[in-house]
XYZ file of C-alpha atoms in Angstrom:
488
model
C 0.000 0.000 0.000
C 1.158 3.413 -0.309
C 1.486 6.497 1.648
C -2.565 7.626 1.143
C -3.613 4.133 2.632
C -3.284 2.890 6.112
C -0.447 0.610 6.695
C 1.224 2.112 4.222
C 4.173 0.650 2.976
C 6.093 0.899 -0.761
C 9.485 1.502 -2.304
C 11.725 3.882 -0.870
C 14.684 6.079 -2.099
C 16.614 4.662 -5.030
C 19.131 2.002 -3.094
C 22.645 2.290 -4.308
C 24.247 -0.923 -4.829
C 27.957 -2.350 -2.885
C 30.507 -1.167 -5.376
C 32.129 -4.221 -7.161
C 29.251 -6.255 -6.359
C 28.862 -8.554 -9.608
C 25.109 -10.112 -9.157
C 24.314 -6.134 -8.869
C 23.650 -3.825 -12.143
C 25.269 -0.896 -11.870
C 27.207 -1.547 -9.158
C 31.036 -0.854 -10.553
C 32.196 2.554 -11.545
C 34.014 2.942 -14.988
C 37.395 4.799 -14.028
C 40.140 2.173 -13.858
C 41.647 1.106 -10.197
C 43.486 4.290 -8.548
C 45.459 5.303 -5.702
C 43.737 8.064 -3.744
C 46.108 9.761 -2.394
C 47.609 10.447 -6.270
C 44.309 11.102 -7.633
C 41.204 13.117 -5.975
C 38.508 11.601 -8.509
C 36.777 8.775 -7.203
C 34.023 9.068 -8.887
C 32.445 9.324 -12.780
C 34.209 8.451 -15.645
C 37.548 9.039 -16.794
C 37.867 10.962 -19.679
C 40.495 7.968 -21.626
C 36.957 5.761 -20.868
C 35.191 8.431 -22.980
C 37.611 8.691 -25.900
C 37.554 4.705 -26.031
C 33.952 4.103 -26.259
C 33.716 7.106 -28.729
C 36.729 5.542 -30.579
C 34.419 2.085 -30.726
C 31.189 3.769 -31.546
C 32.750 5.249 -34.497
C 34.786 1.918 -35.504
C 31.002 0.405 -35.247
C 32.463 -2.108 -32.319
C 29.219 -1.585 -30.507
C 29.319 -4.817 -28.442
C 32.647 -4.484 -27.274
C 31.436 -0.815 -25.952
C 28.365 -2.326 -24.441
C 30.107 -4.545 -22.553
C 32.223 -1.900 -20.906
C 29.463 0.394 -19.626
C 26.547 -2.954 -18.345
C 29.157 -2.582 -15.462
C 28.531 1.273 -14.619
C 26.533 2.832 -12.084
C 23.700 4.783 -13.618
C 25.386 8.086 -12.366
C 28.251 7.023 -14.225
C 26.551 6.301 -17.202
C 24.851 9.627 -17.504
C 27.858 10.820 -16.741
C 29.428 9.406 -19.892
C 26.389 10.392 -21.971
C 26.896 14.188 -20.809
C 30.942 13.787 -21.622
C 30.580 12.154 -25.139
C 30.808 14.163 -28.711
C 27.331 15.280 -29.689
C 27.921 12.910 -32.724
C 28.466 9.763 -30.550
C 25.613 10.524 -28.536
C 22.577 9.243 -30.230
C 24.570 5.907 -31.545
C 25.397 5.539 -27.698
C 21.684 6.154 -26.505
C 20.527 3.442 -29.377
C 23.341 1.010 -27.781
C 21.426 1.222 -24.593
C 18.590 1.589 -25.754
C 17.535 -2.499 -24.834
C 16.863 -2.631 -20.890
C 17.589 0.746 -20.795
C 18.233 2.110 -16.907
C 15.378 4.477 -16.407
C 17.602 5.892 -13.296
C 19.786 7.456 -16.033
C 17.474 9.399 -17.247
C 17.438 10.779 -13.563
C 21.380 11.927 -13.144
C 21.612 13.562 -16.578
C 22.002 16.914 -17.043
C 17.978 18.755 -17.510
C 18.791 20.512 -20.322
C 20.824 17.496 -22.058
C 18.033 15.113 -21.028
C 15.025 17.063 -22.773
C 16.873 16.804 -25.953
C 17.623 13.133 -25.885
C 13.692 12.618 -25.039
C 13.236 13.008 -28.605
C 15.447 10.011 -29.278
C 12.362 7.945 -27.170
C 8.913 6.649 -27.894
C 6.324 8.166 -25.212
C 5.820 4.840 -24.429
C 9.593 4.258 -23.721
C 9.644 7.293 -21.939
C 6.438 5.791 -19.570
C 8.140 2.659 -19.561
C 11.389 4.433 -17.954
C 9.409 6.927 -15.719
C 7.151 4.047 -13.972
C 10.177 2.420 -12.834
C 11.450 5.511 -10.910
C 10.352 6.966 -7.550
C 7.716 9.483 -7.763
C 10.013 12.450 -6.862
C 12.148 11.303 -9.737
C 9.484 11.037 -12.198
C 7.850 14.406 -11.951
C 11.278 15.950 -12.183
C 11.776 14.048 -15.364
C 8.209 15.106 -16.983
C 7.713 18.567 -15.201
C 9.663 20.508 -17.398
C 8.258 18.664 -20.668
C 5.629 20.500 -23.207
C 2.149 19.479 -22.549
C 1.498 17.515 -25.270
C 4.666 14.703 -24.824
C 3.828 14.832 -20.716
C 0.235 14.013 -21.436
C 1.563 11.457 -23.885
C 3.944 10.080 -21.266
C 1.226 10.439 -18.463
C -1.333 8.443 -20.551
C 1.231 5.929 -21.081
C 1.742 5.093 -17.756
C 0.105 2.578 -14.945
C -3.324 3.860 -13.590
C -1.941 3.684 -9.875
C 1.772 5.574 -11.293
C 0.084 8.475 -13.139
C -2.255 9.519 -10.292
C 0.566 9.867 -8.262
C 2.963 11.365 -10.486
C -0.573 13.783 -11.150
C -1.150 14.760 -7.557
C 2.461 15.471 -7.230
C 2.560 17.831 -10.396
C -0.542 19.382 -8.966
C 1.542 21.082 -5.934
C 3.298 24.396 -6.999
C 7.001 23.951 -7.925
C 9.716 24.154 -5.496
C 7.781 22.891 -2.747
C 7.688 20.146 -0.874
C 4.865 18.336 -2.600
C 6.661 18.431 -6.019
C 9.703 17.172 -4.002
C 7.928 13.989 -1.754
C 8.266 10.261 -2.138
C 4.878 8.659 -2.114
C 6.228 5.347 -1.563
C 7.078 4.523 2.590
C 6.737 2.460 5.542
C 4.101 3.778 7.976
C 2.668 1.207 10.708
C -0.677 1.997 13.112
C -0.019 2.713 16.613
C -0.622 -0.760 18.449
C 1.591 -2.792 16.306
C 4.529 -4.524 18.331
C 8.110 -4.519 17.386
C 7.936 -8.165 16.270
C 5.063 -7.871 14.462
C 6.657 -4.533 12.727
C 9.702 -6.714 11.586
C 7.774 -9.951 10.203
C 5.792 -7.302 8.417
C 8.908 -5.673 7.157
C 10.651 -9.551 6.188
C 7.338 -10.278 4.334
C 6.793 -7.593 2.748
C 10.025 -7.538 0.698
C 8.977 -6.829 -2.703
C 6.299 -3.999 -1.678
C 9.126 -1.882 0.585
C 11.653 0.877 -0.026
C 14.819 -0.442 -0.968
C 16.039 1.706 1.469
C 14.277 3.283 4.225
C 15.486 5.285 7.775
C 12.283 5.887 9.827
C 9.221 4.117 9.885
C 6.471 6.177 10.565
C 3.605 5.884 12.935
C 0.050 6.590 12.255
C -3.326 7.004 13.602
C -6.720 5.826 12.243
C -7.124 8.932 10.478
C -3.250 8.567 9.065
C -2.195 11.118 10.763
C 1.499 11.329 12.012
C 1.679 10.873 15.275
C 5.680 10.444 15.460
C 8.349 8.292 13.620
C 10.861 4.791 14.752
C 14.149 4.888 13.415
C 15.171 1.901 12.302
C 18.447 1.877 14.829
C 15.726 2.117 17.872
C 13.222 -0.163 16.678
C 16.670 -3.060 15.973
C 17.491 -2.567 19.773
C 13.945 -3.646 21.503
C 12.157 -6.974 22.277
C 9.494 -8.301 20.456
C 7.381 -7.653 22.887
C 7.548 -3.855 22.955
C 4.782 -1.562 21.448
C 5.612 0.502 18.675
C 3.989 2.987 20.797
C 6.366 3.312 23.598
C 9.280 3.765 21.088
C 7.444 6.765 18.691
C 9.748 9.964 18.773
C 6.627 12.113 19.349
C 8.754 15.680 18.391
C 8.674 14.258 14.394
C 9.229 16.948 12.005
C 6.667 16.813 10.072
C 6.970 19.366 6.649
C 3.985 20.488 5.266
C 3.508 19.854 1.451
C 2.960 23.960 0.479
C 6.805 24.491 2.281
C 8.873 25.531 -0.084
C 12.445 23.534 -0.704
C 14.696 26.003 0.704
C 12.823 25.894 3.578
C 12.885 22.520 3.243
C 16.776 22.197 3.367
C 17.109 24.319 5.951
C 14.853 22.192 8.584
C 17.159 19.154 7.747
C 20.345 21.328 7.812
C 18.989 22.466 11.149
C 17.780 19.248 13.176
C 20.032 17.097 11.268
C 17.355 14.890 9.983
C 17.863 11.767 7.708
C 14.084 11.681 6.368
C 10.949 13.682 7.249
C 7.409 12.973 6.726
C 5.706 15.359 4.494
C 1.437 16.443 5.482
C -1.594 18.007 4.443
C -2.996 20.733 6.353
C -4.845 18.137 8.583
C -1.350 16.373 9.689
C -2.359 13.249 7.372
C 0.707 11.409 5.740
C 1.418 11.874 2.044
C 4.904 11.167 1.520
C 8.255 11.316 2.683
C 11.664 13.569 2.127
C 14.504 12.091 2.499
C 18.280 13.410 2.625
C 19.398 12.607 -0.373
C 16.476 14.388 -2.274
C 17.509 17.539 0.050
C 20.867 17.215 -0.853
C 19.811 18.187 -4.481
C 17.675 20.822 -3.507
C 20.773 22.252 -1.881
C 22.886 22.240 -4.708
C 20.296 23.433 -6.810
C 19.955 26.476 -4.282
C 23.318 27.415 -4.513
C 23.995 26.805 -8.003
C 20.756 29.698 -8.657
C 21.631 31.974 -5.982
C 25.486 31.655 -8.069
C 23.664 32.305 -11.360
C 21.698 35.024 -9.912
C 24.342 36.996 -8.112
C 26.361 36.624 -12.025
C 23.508 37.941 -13.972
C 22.653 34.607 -15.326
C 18.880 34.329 -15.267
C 16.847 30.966 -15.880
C 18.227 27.573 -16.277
C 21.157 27.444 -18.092
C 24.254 24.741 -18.240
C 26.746 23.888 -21.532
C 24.339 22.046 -22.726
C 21.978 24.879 -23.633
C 21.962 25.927 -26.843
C 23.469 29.361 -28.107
C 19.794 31.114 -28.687
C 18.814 30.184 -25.562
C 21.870 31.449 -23.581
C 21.930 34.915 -25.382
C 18.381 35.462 -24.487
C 19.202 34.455 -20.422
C 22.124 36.552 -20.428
C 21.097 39.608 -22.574
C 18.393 41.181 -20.107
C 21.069 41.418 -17.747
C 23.274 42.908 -19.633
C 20.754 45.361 -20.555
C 20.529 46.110 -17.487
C 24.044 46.940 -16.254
C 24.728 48.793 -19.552
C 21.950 51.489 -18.131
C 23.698 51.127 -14.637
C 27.080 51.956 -16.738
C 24.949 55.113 -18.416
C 24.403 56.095 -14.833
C 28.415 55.748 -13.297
C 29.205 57.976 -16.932
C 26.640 60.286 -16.096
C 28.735 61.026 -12.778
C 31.508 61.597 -14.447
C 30.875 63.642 -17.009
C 29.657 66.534 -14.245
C 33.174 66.483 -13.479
C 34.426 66.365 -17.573
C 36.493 69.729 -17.030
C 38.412 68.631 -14.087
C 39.173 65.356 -15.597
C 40.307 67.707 -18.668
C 42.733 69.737 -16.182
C 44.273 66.912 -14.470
C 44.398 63.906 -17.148
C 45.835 61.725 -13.999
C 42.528 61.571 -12.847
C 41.083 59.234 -15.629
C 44.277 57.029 -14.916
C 42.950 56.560 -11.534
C 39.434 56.506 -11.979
C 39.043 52.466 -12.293
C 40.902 51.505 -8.971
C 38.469 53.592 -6.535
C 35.200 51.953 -8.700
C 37.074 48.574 -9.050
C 37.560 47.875 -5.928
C 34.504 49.518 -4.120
C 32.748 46.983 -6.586
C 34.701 43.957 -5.609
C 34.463 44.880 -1.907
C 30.654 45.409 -2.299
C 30.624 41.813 -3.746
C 32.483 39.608 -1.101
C 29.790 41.131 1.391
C 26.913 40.685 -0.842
C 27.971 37.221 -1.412
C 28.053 36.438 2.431
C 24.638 38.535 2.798
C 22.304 36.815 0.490
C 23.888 33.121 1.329
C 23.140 33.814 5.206
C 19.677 34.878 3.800
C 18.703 32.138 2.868
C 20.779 29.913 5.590
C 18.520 32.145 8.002
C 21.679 33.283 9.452
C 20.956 36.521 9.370
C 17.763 37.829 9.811
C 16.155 41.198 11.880
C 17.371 40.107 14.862
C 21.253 40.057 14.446
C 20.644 42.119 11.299
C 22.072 45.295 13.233
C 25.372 43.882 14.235
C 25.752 42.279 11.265
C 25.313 45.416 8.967
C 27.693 47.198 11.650
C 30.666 44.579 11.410
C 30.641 44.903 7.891
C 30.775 48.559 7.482
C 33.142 48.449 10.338
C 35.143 45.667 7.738
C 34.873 48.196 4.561
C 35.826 51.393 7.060
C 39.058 48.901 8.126
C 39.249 47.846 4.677
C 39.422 51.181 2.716
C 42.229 52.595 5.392
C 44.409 49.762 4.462
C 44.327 50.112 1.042
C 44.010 53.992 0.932
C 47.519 54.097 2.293
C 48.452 51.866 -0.081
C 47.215 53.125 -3.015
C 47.604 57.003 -1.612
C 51.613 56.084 -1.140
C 51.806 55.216 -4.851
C 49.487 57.987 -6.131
C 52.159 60.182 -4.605
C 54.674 58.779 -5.897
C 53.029 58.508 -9.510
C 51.096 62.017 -9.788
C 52.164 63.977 -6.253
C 51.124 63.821 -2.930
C 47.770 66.304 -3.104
C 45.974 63.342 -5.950
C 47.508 60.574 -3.656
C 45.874 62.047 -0.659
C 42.682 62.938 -2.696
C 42.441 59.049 -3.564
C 42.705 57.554 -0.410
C 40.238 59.494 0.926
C 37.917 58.866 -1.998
C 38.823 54.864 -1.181
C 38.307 55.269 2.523
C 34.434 56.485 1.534
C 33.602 53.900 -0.999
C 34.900 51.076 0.922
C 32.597 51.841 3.952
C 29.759 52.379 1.721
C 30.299 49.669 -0.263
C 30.958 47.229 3.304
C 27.361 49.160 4.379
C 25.107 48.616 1.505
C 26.449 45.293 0.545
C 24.461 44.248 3.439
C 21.457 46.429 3.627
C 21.071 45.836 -0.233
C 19.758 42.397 -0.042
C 18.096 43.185 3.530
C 16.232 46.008 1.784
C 15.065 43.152 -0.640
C 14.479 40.523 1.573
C 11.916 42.802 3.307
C 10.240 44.032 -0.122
C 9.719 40.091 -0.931
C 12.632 40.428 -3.838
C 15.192 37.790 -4.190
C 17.929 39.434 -3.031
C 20.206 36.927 -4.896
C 18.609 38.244 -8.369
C 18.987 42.062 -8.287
C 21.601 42.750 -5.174
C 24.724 42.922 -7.558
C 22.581 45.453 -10.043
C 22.315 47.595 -7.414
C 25.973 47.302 -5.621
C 27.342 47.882 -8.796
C 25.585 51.268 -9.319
C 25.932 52.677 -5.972
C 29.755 52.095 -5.634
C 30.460 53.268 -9.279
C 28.297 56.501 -8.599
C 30.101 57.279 -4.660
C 33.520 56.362 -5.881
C 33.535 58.021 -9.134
C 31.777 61.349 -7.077
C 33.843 61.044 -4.094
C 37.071 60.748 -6.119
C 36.608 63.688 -8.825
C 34.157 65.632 -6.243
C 37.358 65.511 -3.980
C 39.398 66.044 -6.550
C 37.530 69.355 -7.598
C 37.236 70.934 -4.260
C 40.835 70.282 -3.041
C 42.955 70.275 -6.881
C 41.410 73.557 -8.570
């Protein structure tokens, strides 16, 4: 049964086979033996594995190629599929094409894998997506046009596609999307013997792998969760009851996955159970799923804080990447108009004393790349929840405290060789102009994204747009303002 029945019980998270285990698919890796304290990678394939079974596909040895990847890991395949020539790659996918891994499908890259669906039948496709957990599945049909996920979605098992359904029917990026809607949940009276026979029976209906069994009332509602390390330990005779860790986590299905990541970040949890509104049991999280939702976190708030809008990888093709990158751009070239704009009040000082545009770049370069290391710690601890309202006074304190610090280091620097360069009046002009947009670049690299945060505005996607502007504008002005009042 599965996680809307009671007594629910079904597979779990994808298991991951012994390494080296030869009764187990997938269980070898394709890089040759190593030493690991010569070589880091120990994991994915080595790129003389790729030449070679490109070197076969093109001699037509397709056997002898087959043979060498039925040992990998389906990581390792995709992993091989994402590494091969373009021209090798649809020869390779027809090579595996018989008892194809439907777990492959699952590590490849999302913009890769849309464009080898077209090398599948919908009902290949089906096929592959009703072997996979539901979490897996609607991340492999989400993203698809309407018409081939309706044609994979009518292609599937009656019991499969209303699951994969009610899944797709939760917003994105939320906990819903993310659950597992196959698990192990057990009523409340059930004994600890009676629990294990169940599990022992019940061997081709469970999880592969599983961490917490979950117990329920008659209205499947959580009511707290066994680990499996606890439940190991007891008699028989003891009641499932008396060993229930009543302070379960549960996560409600609307949370969204950041949130999500940060619960398990912050309790340390190995699997939580996910609920409706009413506390009744729909699925379960577990920490490999969050693990993903991590990386995928701080690969966008990366993208973000670069300009790099929408989902994007090498695999994406050159249209597609001009159009994520060019709003951006856009943007910063009227940010650029702006900083110019500055500057061009101050066109007949710069005219008088030429040594001026020589030194321009270093106050606005590095007011910029100051602003930046602070941004970059702001918006992470955002969304870490390490800083929030109630240490966000110290923390915007310490780092304007850091730029103030910051800026007299390096205006003696730069002011010593200023002096030496162009005389001591410009080299005591520009450390004073460095002083000032150090500080404010220290200060508003955190109340920037705080400023968002509060307006609802991911701080991640238009923090850096603003930086930019404000320490190009104060170190331009404070340089040639400075410049004018004390030089002419």
């Amino acid at each position: 049964m599965r996680a809307d029945e009671q007594d629910t019980t079904g597979r779990g998270p994808a298991g991951h086979p012994e390494q080296g285990d030869p009764d187990t698919h997938g269980a070898g890796h394709a890089h040759p033996p190593h030493d690991d304290s010569d070589d880091e990678r120990a994991y994915g394939v080595e790129p003389e594995f790729v030449d070679e079974i490109a070197d076969l596909l093109r001699a037509g040895r397709g056997e002898e190629a087959r043979a060498l990847i039925e040992p990998l890991h389906a990581a390792d395949t995709a992993d091989l599929i994402e590494r091969i020539g373009p021209d090798e790659r649809a020869p390779l996918i027809e090579l595996l094409r018989p008892g194809f891994d439907a777990e492959i499908l699952a590590h490849l890259n999302h913009d890769l894998r849309e464009e080898l669906f077209g090398l599948f039948e919908p009902k290949e496709l089906a096929a592959a997506v009703a072997e996979l957990e539901t979490d897996d599945a609607v991340d492999l049909i989400e993203d698809l046009d309407e018409e081939t996920r309706a044609q994979i979605l009518e292609n599937l098992p009656a019991a499969e596609r209303v699951l994969v359904q009610e899944n797709l029917g939760y917003e994105e990026y939320t906990a819903g999307r993310l659950m597992q809607r196959d698990l192990v949940a057990v009523p409340q009276f059930w004994t600890v013997g009676r629990t294990i026979d169940y599990v022992r029976a019940a061997t081709e209906e469970l999880p592969e792998d599983f961490y917490d069994i979950f117990v329920v009332d008659p209205m499947h509602r959580v009511v707290g969760a066994v680990p499996l390390s606890r439940l190991l330990r007891q008699k028989r005779s003891t009641r499932i009851a008396d060993l229930v860790t009543e302070e379960v986590d549960t996560v409600p299905a609307t949370m969204g996955q950041e949130e999500v990541a940060n619960l398990f970040r912050h309790y340390a949890l190995v699997s939580a159970p996910v609920v409706d509104a009413s506390g009744r049991l729909l699925g379960v999280i577990t920490v490999d799923d969050v693990v993903h939702i991590i990386d995928e976190e701080a690969e966008d708030d990366l993208l973000k804080l670069g300009g790099v809008s929408g989902d994007t990888s090498v695999y994406q093709r050159v249209r597609e990447t001009v159009k994520s990158r060019a709003s951006w751009l856009l943007v910063n070239l009227f940010t650029a108009f702006m900083a110019a704009g500055v500057i061009s009040l101050f066109e007949e000082t710069i005219q008088t004393i030429v040594a001026l545009a020589v030194l321009m770049p270093i106050v606005a370069s590095m007011g910029g790349n100051a602003g930046t290391q602070t941004l970059t710690v702001a918006v992470r601890s955002l969304a870490t929840h390490e800083l929030s309202s109630s240490n966000a006074a110290r923390v915007v304190g310490k780092e304007a405290l850091v730029g103030l610090l910051n800026g007299l280091i390096f205006a003696v620097l730069v002011g010593l060789i200023a002096w030496g360069w162009f005389g001591p009046m410009i080299g005591a002009v520009i450390a004073c102009a460095m002083v000032i947009n150090l500080f404010v670049a220290g200060l508003f690299g955190v109340l920037i994204p705080l400023g968002l945060e509060k307006l609802n505005v991911d701080p991640a996607v238009a923090s850096s747009v603003f930086l930019t502007t404000i320490t190009d504008v104060v170190g331009f002005f404070a340089f040639l303002g400075l410049a004018t009042a004390v030089l002419l």
